[in-house]
Amino acid sequence: MKRRRFINFSSVGVKLFVILFCTIVLLSSVLGLTSYYAAKGIITDEVAAASSQSIVQAADKLDFLFAEYEALSRQFAVDPALKADMETVNLPTAGTVARAAAEDRIRRKLDSVRGSDERLLGVRLVARSMVDAESYKSTGISGVRSDEGILARVKEIDNGKGNPVWFPVRAKGFFDSYSQSAMTMGRLLRNIQNPAAEYYMLIEVKGQALTDVLSNLHIGLGGEIRILDSSGRVAYSADDALLGQASYIHTGELKSGTQKGEEQQLPGAGKSEEPEQSGARKSEGRGQSFTAGDELGSPQLVVYQPLSTADWTLLGYAPVSDFTKSADRLLYITLLVVLAAALIALIIGYVLVRLIGRPLGKLARLMEEGERGNLQVRTSFKGQDEIGRVGHSFNRMMEQISRMAGQSSSSAAEVLATSEQLVAASGAISSQASEVATATGEIAGGAASLAAEAESSHAKVELMGGKTGEVAEKNAVMAASAEKVMEVSDQGAERMKKLVSQSEDVLKLMDLIQENSAMLRDSTVLIRSILSPMIAINKQTNILALNASIEAVRAGAAGRGFIVIANEIRGLANQSSESIASVSRITEEISSHIENTVKVVGEAAPMFDNQLASVRESSIIFESVRAEMEEFSGYLGQSSAAVSELAEYQQQLGQSMASVISVVQQTSASTEEVASMSSQQFTISRELVALSGKLEELAEQLKQSMISFQG
């Protein structure tokens, strides 16, 4: 029965097939797609260049058209006859006939300009007052209006200061009164000498005129042409509904290099696909182009050219798909090439599987048979390539393995017999070593416990000695403290005696202070009695001086000397009065201080008596403390003698315990050494038994493995 075949993805042949297949298909796809996008880029660049040339030519036509009307307005501005007629119609002293003739010449001139150019909808001279009766226009157009929007546009003409101002195409013209769209150019015809004769000249161009100029400009199949003002709004479009609206696609985004959505630079032929830094590219001439998404997000090829006469931009755009349809055929060619490459890859892969995968798979199955113990398997490869050499080497390897298996089988039988004898001997040695190790362990355990007890007793003796030393040190400290207390008590008793003597001296001084205070109080009374007559004498002296002054005044010139003397006497009396008053105040203060001193001394005297009694009691207490400390010092001496005897006994006990510990430690060390040697011997014997058992198992396994080989 034929064996069923299935795909093994881990096979070397399948891996080579997958790698080769993927490589060929990937390279074909990358090459085809690269060619497709490169062709799209080349086509788009060429179309952009051609469209840029067309947009430049159309912009030149528009500039020529605008320049023509600017020149026309300039002729009106410098025409002396027109200027004279405008001054005549605004001159109050001009006659009716002269004014009518001037108005007729103005209208005929406007009609002649309008009749010579079919693109013009009308020509106006609008008075600055915005009154229709004062304004002039060519025939066939409506009158002047002054709505708010119209006034705003007229103000722009004023701000132009005599320069031409272009207004975008409006669906109903400048005055929103026409049935068709119109573009307007305004200019102020200035008259410095006669400002009343200044007029706004409005040249209204039909929107169809721009359509005719741009009729030969086509961008793609469904492209659009627009004129945008400086704010990005539509100044001209074939669809009047878009006039004045903000254009979704405009050139203002070029400063940032992106549109809403995303602007990208189309790749140029033979160049990388990196966008230029400005987000746009210059084609031949002056035109510029870029790509941007429209309202629906579809990519558009945009070309534009700024106008030189007005601050406007001529812009055209069309879907990129209009230009790249011819490149779509490359996609179909790429698909066909990829399918052909896949078919070729399948054929090559099948050949690789036949040449490499099958021989390697057969060799793998033979090696699996050898793994299961069949050493008779051989390959039948005839080739001399690497696979044939591997097959011949496999045959020689299997032959050598068969010979080695026969030799190993006989050796395994000998090893098995020897290992059985070794196991028996190792078992006997292990049992004897176990008994010796057990006995030695018991001896070592007893010695260790004895050593531990001795160590514990020695530690307790040392602890007792330490405590005894501490008691002796504390007794010595207490004795020294008692001596110091006795010395301090003696010093305190001496000090208290001196304090008693000083307190008695202070009491005596207090008595003297009281006596002196009484004498001072008597002296102040005597001073007051002396000051009283002096005050009376001063009063009498003042009265006498006053009387002398009165008498001297009565005496007249002879009494002037007495007046001086009387004044001096009165001054001296006043000074004496002031001095007596000062002495009286000082005496009163001294008397007050003396009274306070007597009061304080009287209050302090009992306190000094109490202090003297307390000092005497303290002296008695110091004497009793000294007697107690002498008795305490005697007890401390007896305690120190007992502690000294206890320390001697402790030293003798510590020496005895140290000798016991040294003997126990020597015994324990010897026992541990013997136990360690016995334990090592037991461990070695157990390892020997285990190794013997493993050797026996290995010998048995080797014997069984040799049986599985069919050599």
XYZ file of C-alpha atoms in Angstrom:
711
model
C 0.000 0.000 0.000
C 1.381 3.378 -0.997
C 2.017 5.695 1.973
C -0.036 8.929 2.050
C 2.014 12.054 1.589
C 1.421 15.310 3.440
C 3.170 18.715 3.620
C 5.693 18.993 6.441
C 6.277 22.723 6.991
C 9.405 22.041 9.089
C 11.056 20.364 6.081
C 14.109 22.040 4.550
C 12.645 21.661 1.064
C 9.363 23.353 2.072
C 11.288 26.191 3.761
C 13.418 26.738 0.647
C 10.285 26.687 -1.498
C 8.506 29.258 0.709
C 11.567 31.555 0.786
C 12.068 31.406 -2.975
C 8.367 31.866 -3.709
C 7.980 34.860 -1.370
C 11.186 36.483 -2.665
C 10.182 36.277 -6.328
C 6.612 37.454 -5.717
C 7.745 40.287 -3.416
C 10.402 41.547 -5.830
C 7.951 41.441 -8.741
C 5.304 43.301 -6.721
C 7.737 45.958 -5.480
C 9.150 46.502 -8.976
C 5.664 46.787 -10.543
C 4.291 49.133 -7.847
C 7.431 51.275 -7.959
C 7.080 51.596 -11.712
C 3.399 52.464 -11.321
C 3.968 55.245 -8.788
C 7.016 56.535 -10.668
C 4.923 56.722 -13.860
C 2.155 58.546 -11.975
C 4.698 61.009 -10.635
C 6.221 61.603 -14.074
C 2.822 62.066 -15.701
C 1.662 64.414 -12.961
C 4.869 66.462 -13.174
C 4.583 66.744 -16.936
C 0.918 67.736 -16.712
C 1.756 70.223 -13.953
C 4.478 71.749 -16.129
C 2.161 72.030 -19.131
C -0.694 73.365 -17.019
C 1.647 75.887 -15.407
C 2.614 77.153 -18.844
C -1.056 77.461 -19.755
C -1.898 79.237 -16.491
C 1.000 81.661 -17.057
C -0.222 82.456 -20.577
C -3.790 82.924 -19.336
C -2.527 85.195 -16.530
C -0.606 87.247 -19.105
C -3.801 87.637 -21.149
C -5.690 88.807 -18.080
C -2.888 91.221 -17.181
C -3.002 92.550 -20.754
C -6.779 92.975 -20.517
C -6.565 94.726 -17.148
C -3.669 96.901 -18.306
C -5.756 97.960 -21.335
C -8.563 99.231 -19.104
C -6.117 100.866 -16.715
C -4.612 102.704 -19.707
C -8.125 103.756 -20.753
C -8.799 105.178 -17.299
C -5.435 106.914 -17.369
C -6.406 108.588 -20.686
C -9.586 109.890 -19.035
C -7.532 111.177 -16.106
C -5.151 113.211 -18.306
C -7.624 114.261 -21.037
C -7.652 118.115 -20.845
C -10.917 118.437 -22.806
C -12.730 116.046 -20.473
C -11.218 117.794 -17.490
C -12.428 121.175 -18.794
C -15.943 119.808 -19.426
C -16.140 118.376 -15.870
C -15.074 121.733 -14.464
C -17.688 123.507 -16.642
C -20.598 121.374 -15.424
C -19.551 122.040 -11.835
C -19.000 125.804 -12.325
C -21.929 127.740 -10.787
C -21.445 130.745 -13.155
C -21.484 128.607 -16.302
C -24.435 129.177 -18.574
C -27.069 126.575 -19.338
C -25.974 126.219 -22.940
C -22.321 125.744 -22.002
C -23.199 123.253 -19.270
C -25.481 121.271 -21.625
C -22.825 121.197 -24.334
C -20.209 119.971 -21.836
C -22.533 117.237 -20.541
C -23.298 116.148 -24.091
C -19.571 115.859 -24.907
C -18.989 113.794 -21.738
C -21.822 111.373 -22.575
C -20.744 111.014 -26.199
C -17.179 110.235 -25.084
C -18.459 107.548 -22.695
C -20.713 106.090 -25.407
C -17.833 106.018 -27.880
C -15.676 104.053 -25.439
C -18.570 101.678 -24.643
C -19.395 101.211 -28.346
C -15.799 100.444 -29.340
C -15.468 97.489 -26.901
C -18.140 94.791 -26.751
C -16.614 93.421 -23.545
C -17.682 96.540 -21.655
C -21.023 96.585 -19.914
C -20.804 100.317 -19.257
C -18.578 103.285 -18.386
C -19.522 105.769 -15.644
C -18.364 109.070 -14.190
C -19.942 109.103 -10.732
C -20.019 112.345 -8.768
C -18.467 112.230 -5.313
C -21.874 113.194 -3.935
C -23.222 109.843 -5.281
C -26.204 111.719 -6.791
C -27.418 110.138 -10.037
C -28.376 113.506 -11.579
C -24.830 114.793 -11.141
C -23.263 111.605 -12.578
C -22.739 110.470 -16.199
C -22.930 107.043 -17.781
C -22.942 105.351 -21.148
C -26.307 104.439 -22.568
C -28.110 101.235 -21.728
C -27.096 100.882 -18.069
C -28.919 101.608 -14.813
C -28.571 104.634 -12.592
C -26.387 105.237 -9.527
C -27.308 103.756 -6.138
C -25.860 104.556 -2.740
C -26.390 101.460 -0.624
C -24.107 100.699 2.307
C -22.123 98.074 0.383
C -21.732 100.397 -2.613
C -20.468 103.197 -0.371
C -17.900 100.780 1.140
C -16.616 99.949 -2.351
C -16.512 103.639 -3.284
C -14.460 104.278 -0.161
C -11.898 101.779 -1.438
C -11.595 103.902 -4.607
C -11.029 106.973 -2.408
C -8.308 105.105 -0.509
C -6.645 104.325 -3.857
C -5.847 108.077 -4.240
C -6.102 108.084 -8.010
C -4.719 104.572 -8.628
C -6.863 101.916 -10.319
C -8.803 99.630 -7.955
C -10.181 96.282 -9.254
C -13.332 94.787 -7.774
C -14.151 91.061 -8.117
C -16.859 89.848 -10.465
C -20.285 90.338 -8.907
C -23.363 88.449 -10.021
C -25.317 91.711 -10.605
C -22.514 94.176 -11.193
C -21.070 97.000 -9.093
C -24.466 98.488 -8.213
C -26.234 95.082 -7.900
C -28.717 96.140 -10.606
C -27.710 94.098 -13.694
C -29.043 90.815 -14.981
C -25.541 89.496 -15.685
C -22.235 89.339 -13.827
C -19.695 92.126 -14.198
C -16.195 93.039 -12.992
C -15.482 96.695 -12.195
C -12.374 98.845 -12.228
C -12.652 102.111 -10.298
C -10.403 105.161 -10.372
C -10.644 108.603 -8.851
C -10.166 111.338 -11.504
C -8.462 113.883 -9.297
C -8.501 117.658 -9.813
C -6.319 119.419 -7.320
C -7.262 122.922 -8.487
C -11.001 122.227 -8.474
C -11.928 119.405 -6.058
C -15.626 119.819 -6.917
C -14.852 118.527 -10.420
C -13.493 115.181 -9.160
C -15.363 112.069 -10.314
C -15.181 108.327 -9.795
C -14.587 106.569 -13.110
C -16.110 103.070 -13.163
C -15.315 100.726 -16.064
C -17.673 97.742 -15.817
C -16.446 94.674 -17.726
C -18.779 91.773 -18.498
C -18.022 88.553 -16.635
C -18.359 86.767 -19.964
C -15.259 88.674 -21.136
C -13.145 86.825 -18.544
C -14.771 83.565 -19.581
C -13.800 84.238 -23.189
C -10.196 85.021 -22.228
C -9.950 81.807 -20.167
C -11.899 79.649 -22.624
C -8.744 78.064 -24.041
C -7.417 77.155 -20.569
C -8.291 73.593 -19.553
C -6.937 71.645 -16.581
C -7.752 67.979 -16.980
C -11.173 66.676 -17.950
C -13.220 68.037 -15.074
C -11.009 70.899 -13.921
C -12.097 74.347 -12.784
C -10.615 77.824 -13.318
C -10.974 80.498 -10.659
C -9.567 83.883 -9.784
C -8.996 84.422 -6.057
C -8.543 87.737 -4.282
C -5.936 88.361 -1.585
C -8.237 86.985 1.148
C -8.796 83.671 -0.656
C -12.322 84.450 -1.840
C -13.554 83.697 -5.363
C -13.202 86.836 -7.524
C -14.198 84.985 -10.706
C -15.741 81.598 -11.446
C -17.784 80.126 -14.273
C -20.441 79.403 -11.631
C -21.861 82.751 -10.389
C -23.077 81.041 -7.204
C -19.444 80.745 -6.010
C -18.628 84.465 -6.396
C -17.521 86.054 -3.115
C -17.317 82.732 -1.259
C -14.172 81.423 0.397
C -12.375 78.936 -1.833
C -11.664 75.590 -0.222
C -8.538 75.222 -2.352
C -6.349 78.305 -2.330
C -2.705 79.257 -2.223
C -2.651 80.768 1.265
C -1.819 77.360 2.755
C 1.490 77.228 0.854
C 3.229 79.113 3.644
C 2.743 76.146 5.972
C 3.107 73.516 3.245
C -0.252 71.852 4.014
C -3.897 72.120 3.067
C -6.841 71.135 5.227
C -6.640 67.390 5.170
C -3.065 67.137 3.890
C -1.065 68.661 1.009
C 1.665 66.537 -0.476
C 4.252 67.030 -3.222
C 3.948 64.655 -6.136
C 7.219 62.795 -6.838
C 9.252 64.007 -9.792
C 10.796 61.736 -12.385
C 14.122 60.333 -11.278
C 13.852 62.026 -7.841
C 12.952 60.875 -4.378
C 9.394 61.273 -3.145
C 10.270 63.816 -0.480
C 8.151 67.020 -0.682
C 9.852 70.346 -1.162
C 10.053 72.553 1.885
C 7.608 75.135 0.491
C 4.853 72.570 -0.121
C 4.657 73.624 -3.815
C 6.873 73.423 -6.884
C 7.663 75.783 -9.696
C 7.073 74.552 -13.198
C 8.729 75.945 -16.288
C 8.130 79.671 -16.510
C 6.610 81.354 -13.455
C 3.655 79.107 -12.695
C 3.508 77.119 -9.457
C 1.739 73.854 -8.683
C 0.930 71.629 -5.741
C -1.519 68.920 -4.759
C -4.283 69.310 -2.208
C -7.460 67.598 -1.140
C -10.839 69.051 -2.080
C -13.983 69.137 0.060
C -14.418 65.370 -0.403
C -10.749 64.608 0.266
C -9.872 63.522 -3.274
C -6.410 64.713 -4.423
C -6.384 67.644 -6.836
C -3.552 68.980 -9.007
C -3.514 72.752 -8.459
C -1.664 75.291 -10.655
C -1.719 79.027 -10.044
C -0.131 82.298 -11.120
C -0.422 85.698 -9.366
C -1.560 88.600 -11.545
C 0.731 91.594 -11.829
C -2.011 94.205 -12.417
C -4.304 93.251 -9.516
C -3.729 91.577 -6.154
C -5.419 88.443 -7.460
C -4.310 84.923 -8.271
C -5.388 82.858 -11.277
C -5.910 79.294 -10.019
C -6.899 76.094 -11.779
C -7.275 72.570 -10.435
C -8.417 69.141 -11.566
C -8.518 65.636 -10.032
C -5.171 63.846 -10.187
C -7.039 60.782 -11.427
C -7.762 62.597 -14.717
C -4.035 62.484 -15.560
C -3.063 59.128 -14.085
C -5.669 56.910 -15.760
C -3.145 55.842 -18.385
C -0.783 54.746 -15.616
C -3.418 52.387 -14.217
C -2.589 49.922 -16.993
C 0.715 49.371 -15.212
C -1.240 47.867 -12.330
C -2.736 45.202 -14.587
C 0.683 44.521 -16.082
C 2.101 44.249 -12.551
C -0.586 41.710 -11.595
C 0.177 39.587 -14.668
C 3.920 39.711 -13.931
C 3.289 38.715 -10.290
C 1.140 35.751 -11.394
C 3.816 34.613 -13.882
C 6.521 34.974 -11.233
C 4.414 32.932 -8.781
C 4.033 30.145 -11.382
C 7.780 30.111 -12.063
C 8.456 30.073 -8.310
C 6.163 27.045 -7.909
C 8.067 25.108 -10.617
C 11.462 26.004 -9.144
C 10.252 25.109 -5.665
C 9.020 21.701 -6.831
C 12.424 20.969 -8.401
C 14.184 21.999 -5.142
C 11.931 19.703 -3.126
C 12.725 16.807 -5.475
C 16.473 17.418 -5.399
C 16.931 18.335 -1.713
C 13.790 17.698 0.343
C 13.177 14.025 -0.604
C 16.761 12.744 -0.027
C 16.973 14.560 3.310
C 13.586 13.168 4.379
C 14.660 9.597 3.479
C 17.903 10.038 5.432
C 15.927 11.345 8.442
C 13.637 8.242 8.419
C 16.680 5.877 8.291
C 18.237 7.684 11.246
C 14.978 7.331 13.193
C 15.122 3.527 12.506
C 18.673 3.498 13.852
C 17.501 5.415 16.924
C 15.007 2.628 17.652
C 17.895 0.050 17.626
C 17.944 -1.203 14.037
C 21.645 -0.972 13.109
C 21.109 -2.745 9.741
C 19.624 0.307 7.938
C 21.624 1.664 4.960
C 21.147 4.403 2.359
C 21.099 3.865 -1.396
C 22.312 7.334 -2.566
C 24.352 7.151 -5.797
C 25.202 10.815 -6.342
C 28.530 12.460 -5.499
C 27.096 15.764 -4.294
C 26.774 16.814 -0.626
C 23.638 14.708 -0.097
C 25.339 11.603 -1.611
C 28.384 12.108 0.623
C 26.113 12.402 3.682
C 24.469 9.037 2.733
C 27.830 7.233 2.371
C 28.998 8.660 5.712
C 25.766 7.458 7.348
C 26.391 3.882 6.123
C 29.947 3.861 7.507
C 28.779 5.321 10.839
C 26.130 2.582 11.277
C 28.713 -0.146 10.605
C 31.045 1.260 13.307
C 28.185 1.536 15.776
C 27.312 -2.135 15.186
C 30.870 -3.227 16.025
C 30.954 -1.039 19.175
C 27.627 -2.470 20.351
C 29.011 -6.047 20.221
C 32.105 -5.126 22.243
C 30.072 -3.176 24.831
C 27.742 -6.172 25.448
C 30.604 -8.460 26.585
C 32.107 -5.702 28.760
C 28.765 -5.096 30.441
C 28.529 -8.751 31.592
C 31.969 -8.544 33.269
C 31.107 -5.230 34.986
C 27.861 -6.724 36.309
C 29.640 -9.665 37.989
C 32.258 -7.414 39.604
C 29.663 -4.952 40.895
C 27.750 -7.749 42.699
C 30.895 -8.710 44.698
C 31.592 -5.044 45.514
C 28.046 -4.524 46.827
C 28.367 -7.440 49.293
C 31.718 -6.198 50.713
C 30.479 -2.620 51.014
C 27.409 -3.720 52.959
C 29.505 -5.468 55.646
C 31.813 -2.443 56.079
C 28.837 -0.092 56.310
C 27.151 -2.048 59.150
C 30.355 -2.095 61.278
C 31.017 1.599 60.706
C 27.438 2.409 61.746
C 27.881 0.677 65.153
C 31.207 2.459 65.852
C 29.725 5.835 64.897
C 26.749 5.300 67.244
C 28.927 4.495 70.292
C 31.296 7.377 69.627
C 28.371 9.750 69.267
C 27.035 8.781 72.716
C 30.449 9.396 74.352
C 30.759 12.761 72.589
C 27.260 13.751 73.730
C 28.072 13.020 77.415
C 31.355 14.970 77.250
C 29.597 17.889 75.603
C 26.895 18.026 78.309
C 29.553 17.889 81.083
C 31.492 20.716 79.403
C 28.312 22.787 79.144
C 27.563 22.349 82.876
C 31.133 23.299 83.794
C 30.982 26.383 81.594
C 27.674 27.384 83.206
C 29.066 26.982 86.776
C 32.223 28.932 85.897
C 30.135 31.728 84.452
C 28.014 31.906 87.596
C 31.171 32.046 89.801
C 32.580 34.873 87.667
C 29.230 36.675 87.885
C 29.239 36.310 91.697
C 32.800 37.691 91.820
C 31.720 40.676 89.721
C 28.777 41.400 91.999
C 31.046 41.121 95.088
C 33.466 43.613 93.540
C 30.592 45.962 92.812
C 29.439 45.758 96.466
C 32.977 46.529 97.673
C 33.270 49.491 95.302
C 29.886 50.831 96.426
C 30.898 50.477 100.131
C 34.081 52.428 99.392
C 32.090 55.129 97.615
C 29.596 55.319 100.491
C 32.444 55.614 103.031
C 33.991 58.434 101.036
C 30.604 60.121 100.789
C 30.139 59.789 104.580
C 33.531 61.468 105.146
C 32.546 64.284 102.806
C 29.196 64.694 104.596
C 30.959 64.925 107.946
C 33.345 67.553 106.596
C 30.453 69.495 105.137
C 28.573 69.253 108.441
C 31.595 70.690 110.302
C 31.860 73.516 107.799
C 28.110 74.179 108.062
C 28.262 74.327 111.851
C 31.143 76.863 111.688
C 29.277 78.909 109.105
C 26.086 78.872 111.211
C 28.028 80.168 114.221
C 29.408 83.025 112.167
C 25.924 83.715 110.801
C 24.510 83.920 114.367
C 27.199 86.417 115.309
C 26.571 88.514 112.169
C 22.820 88.498 112.751
C 23.327 89.844 116.290
C 25.543 92.626 114.870
C 22.843 93.495 112.317
C 20.261 93.786 115.118
C 22.497 96.247 116.887
C 22.886 98.277 113.708
C 19.120 98.345 113.273
C 18.751 99.800 116.744
C 21.295 102.522 115.902
C 19.392 103.270 112.640
C 16.189 103.757 114.616
C 17.892 106.150 117.056
C 19.497 108.204 114.234
C 16.188 108.343 112.388
C 14.507 109.802 115.493
C 17.256 112.430 115.763
C 16.870 113.355 112.053
C 13.127 113.711 112.484
C 13.724 116.161 115.360
C 16.213 118.086 113.174
C 13.650 118.501 110.369
C 11.173 119.927 112.910
C 13.825 122.423 114.024
C 14.546 123.393 110.353
C 10.850 124.081 109.779
C 10.749 126.339 112.843
C 13.770 128.289 111.508
C 12.290 128.685 108.011
C 9.018 130.185 109.265
C 10.528 133.549 110.521
C 12.665 133.755 107.354
C 9.531 133.532 105.204
C 7.922 136.327 107.270
C 11.061 138.491 106.939
C 10.992 138.050 103.122
C 7.357 139.144 103.008
C 8.155 142.254 105.082
C 11.164 142.995 102.854
C 8.958 142.868 99.769
C 6.445 145.244 101.392
C 9.212 147.663 102.379
C 10.702 147.580 98.879
C 7.267 148.329 97.425
C 6.755 151.241 99.796
C 10.220 152.578 98.983
C 9.396 152.432 95.282
C 6.171 154.341 95.839
C 7.959 157.023 97.855
C 10.720 157.290 95.261
C 8.143 157.877 92.559
C 6.573 160.603 94.618
C 10.023 162.240 95.123
C 10.429 162.482 91.351
C 13.899 162.858 89.922
C 15.508 162.864 93.355
C 14.076 159.457 94.117
C 15.317 157.570 91.022
C 18.250 156.098 92.930
C 15.919 154.759 95.600
C 13.802 153.121 92.905
C 16.811 151.166 91.693
C 17.710 150.163 95.234
C 14.108 149.182 95.992
C 13.985 147.020 92.857
C 17.220 145.284 93.800
C 15.968 144.664 97.366
C 12.728 143.228 95.961
C 14.725 140.937 93.629
C 16.877 139.719 96.502
C 13.757 139.103 98.568
C 12.208 137.106 95.776
C 15.390 135.022 95.393
C 15.459 134.435 99.162
C 11.820 133.404 99.039
C 12.531 130.925 96.248
C 15.562 129.515 98.133
C 13.533 129.167 101.325
C 10.781 127.404 99.362
C 13.371 124.997 97.854
C 14.836 124.316 101.292
C 11.344 123.722 102.632
C 10.584 121.191 99.850
C 13.895 119.393 100.414
C 13.221 119.301 104.152
C 9.795 117.795 103.545
C 11.305 115.133 101.270
C 14.003 114.318 103.851
C 11.322 114.057 106.522
C 9.280 111.708 104.291
C 12.325 109.479 103.589
C 13.162 109.374 107.279
C 9.618 108.308 108.128
C 9.794 105.556 105.481
C 13.188 104.396 106.781
C 11.864 104.251 110.358
C 8.854 102.275 109.150
C 10.975 99.788 107.165
C 13.440 99.339 110.013
C 10.553 98.723 112.386
C 9.153 96.044 110.074
C 12.573 94.393 109.485
C 13.524 94.069 113.149
C 11.091 91.162 113.928
C 12.224 89.385 110.739
C 15.838 89.532 111.849
C 14.795 88.067 115.208
C 13.099 85.134 113.471
C 16.124 84.641 111.196
C 18.436 84.512 114.194
C 16.258 81.817 115.809
C 16.273 79.745 112.564
C 20.055 79.979 112.272
C 20.501 78.707 115.812
C 18.162 75.728 115.088
C 20.141 74.917 111.887
C 23.368 74.819 113.883
C 21.862 72.258 116.241
C 20.685 70.106 113.235
C 24.188 70.082 111.682
C 25.636 68.745 114.923
C 23.078 65.898 115.049
C 23.786 65.000 111.353
C 27.488 64.678 112.063
C 26.803 62.257 114.937
C 24.611 60.037 112.688
C 27.220 59.992 109.902
C 29.943 58.836 112.350
C 27.754 55.863 113.330
C 27.001 55.068 109.605
C 30.716 55.120 108.796
C 31.366 52.453 111.415
C 28.746 50.138 109.830
C 30.334 50.634 106.391
C 33.717 49.513 107.703
C 32.252 46.242 109.010
C 30.466 45.617 105.642
C 33.683 46.186 103.656
C 35.583 43.642 105.779
C 32.882 40.982 105.160
C 32.922 41.663 101.417
C 36.726 41.260 101.288
C 36.498 37.785 102.887
C 33.744 36.810 100.392
C 35.949 37.885 97.444
C 38.811 35.609 98.626
C 36.470 32.584 98.783
C 35.158 33.400 95.269
C 38.659 33.469 93.783
C 39.454 30.021 95.197
C 36.168 28.608 93.781
C 36.854 30.187 90.317
C 40.329 28.558 90.123
C 38.812 25.154 90.898
C 36.104 25.552 88.198
C 38.698 26.643 85.596
C 40.740 23.483 86.116
C 37.573 21.358 85.789
C 36.641 23.139 82.528
C 40.061 22.611 80.956
C 39.926 18.850 81.679
C 36.371 18.584 80.305
C 37.287 20.523 77.150
C 40.241 18.234 76.418
C 38.042 15.174 76.866
C 35.291 16.626 74.673
C 37.736 17.540 71.878
C 39.195 14.041 71.801
C 35.724 12.488 71.773
C 34.525 14.765 68.978
C 37.588 13.918 66.889
C 36.915 10.196 67.285
C 33.201 10.727 66.509
C 34.071 12.754 63.404
C 36.404 10.053 62.139
C 33.730 7.393 62.800
C 31.095 9.472 61.020
C 33.349 9.968 58.005
C 34.063 6.262 57.882
C 30.329 5.514 58.040
C 29.562 8.079 55.309
C 32.265 6.685 53.059
C 30.978 3.147 53.560
C 27.424 4.256 52.700
C 28.648 6.052 49.584
C 30.597 2.951 48.639
C 27.439 0.843 48.988
C 25.460 3.388 46.893
C 28.133 3.465 44.191
C 28.171 -0.321 44.114
C 24.406 -0.353 43.636
C 24.620 2.244 40.847
C 27.367 0.249 39.183
C 25.176 -2.819 39.301
C 22.232 -0.861 37.812
C 24.423 0.591 35.057
C 25.736 -2.806 34.216
C 22.174 -4.135 33.983
C 21.079 -1.145 31.830
C 24.078 -1.591 29.537
C 23.210 -5.237 29.134
C 19.585 -4.438 28.297
C 20.593 -1.683 25.799
C 22.958 -4.029 24.045
C 20.125 -6.525 23.674
C 17.985 -3.868 21.813
C 20.579 -3.384 19.058
C 20.313 -5.702 16.106
C 23.917 -5.843 15.049
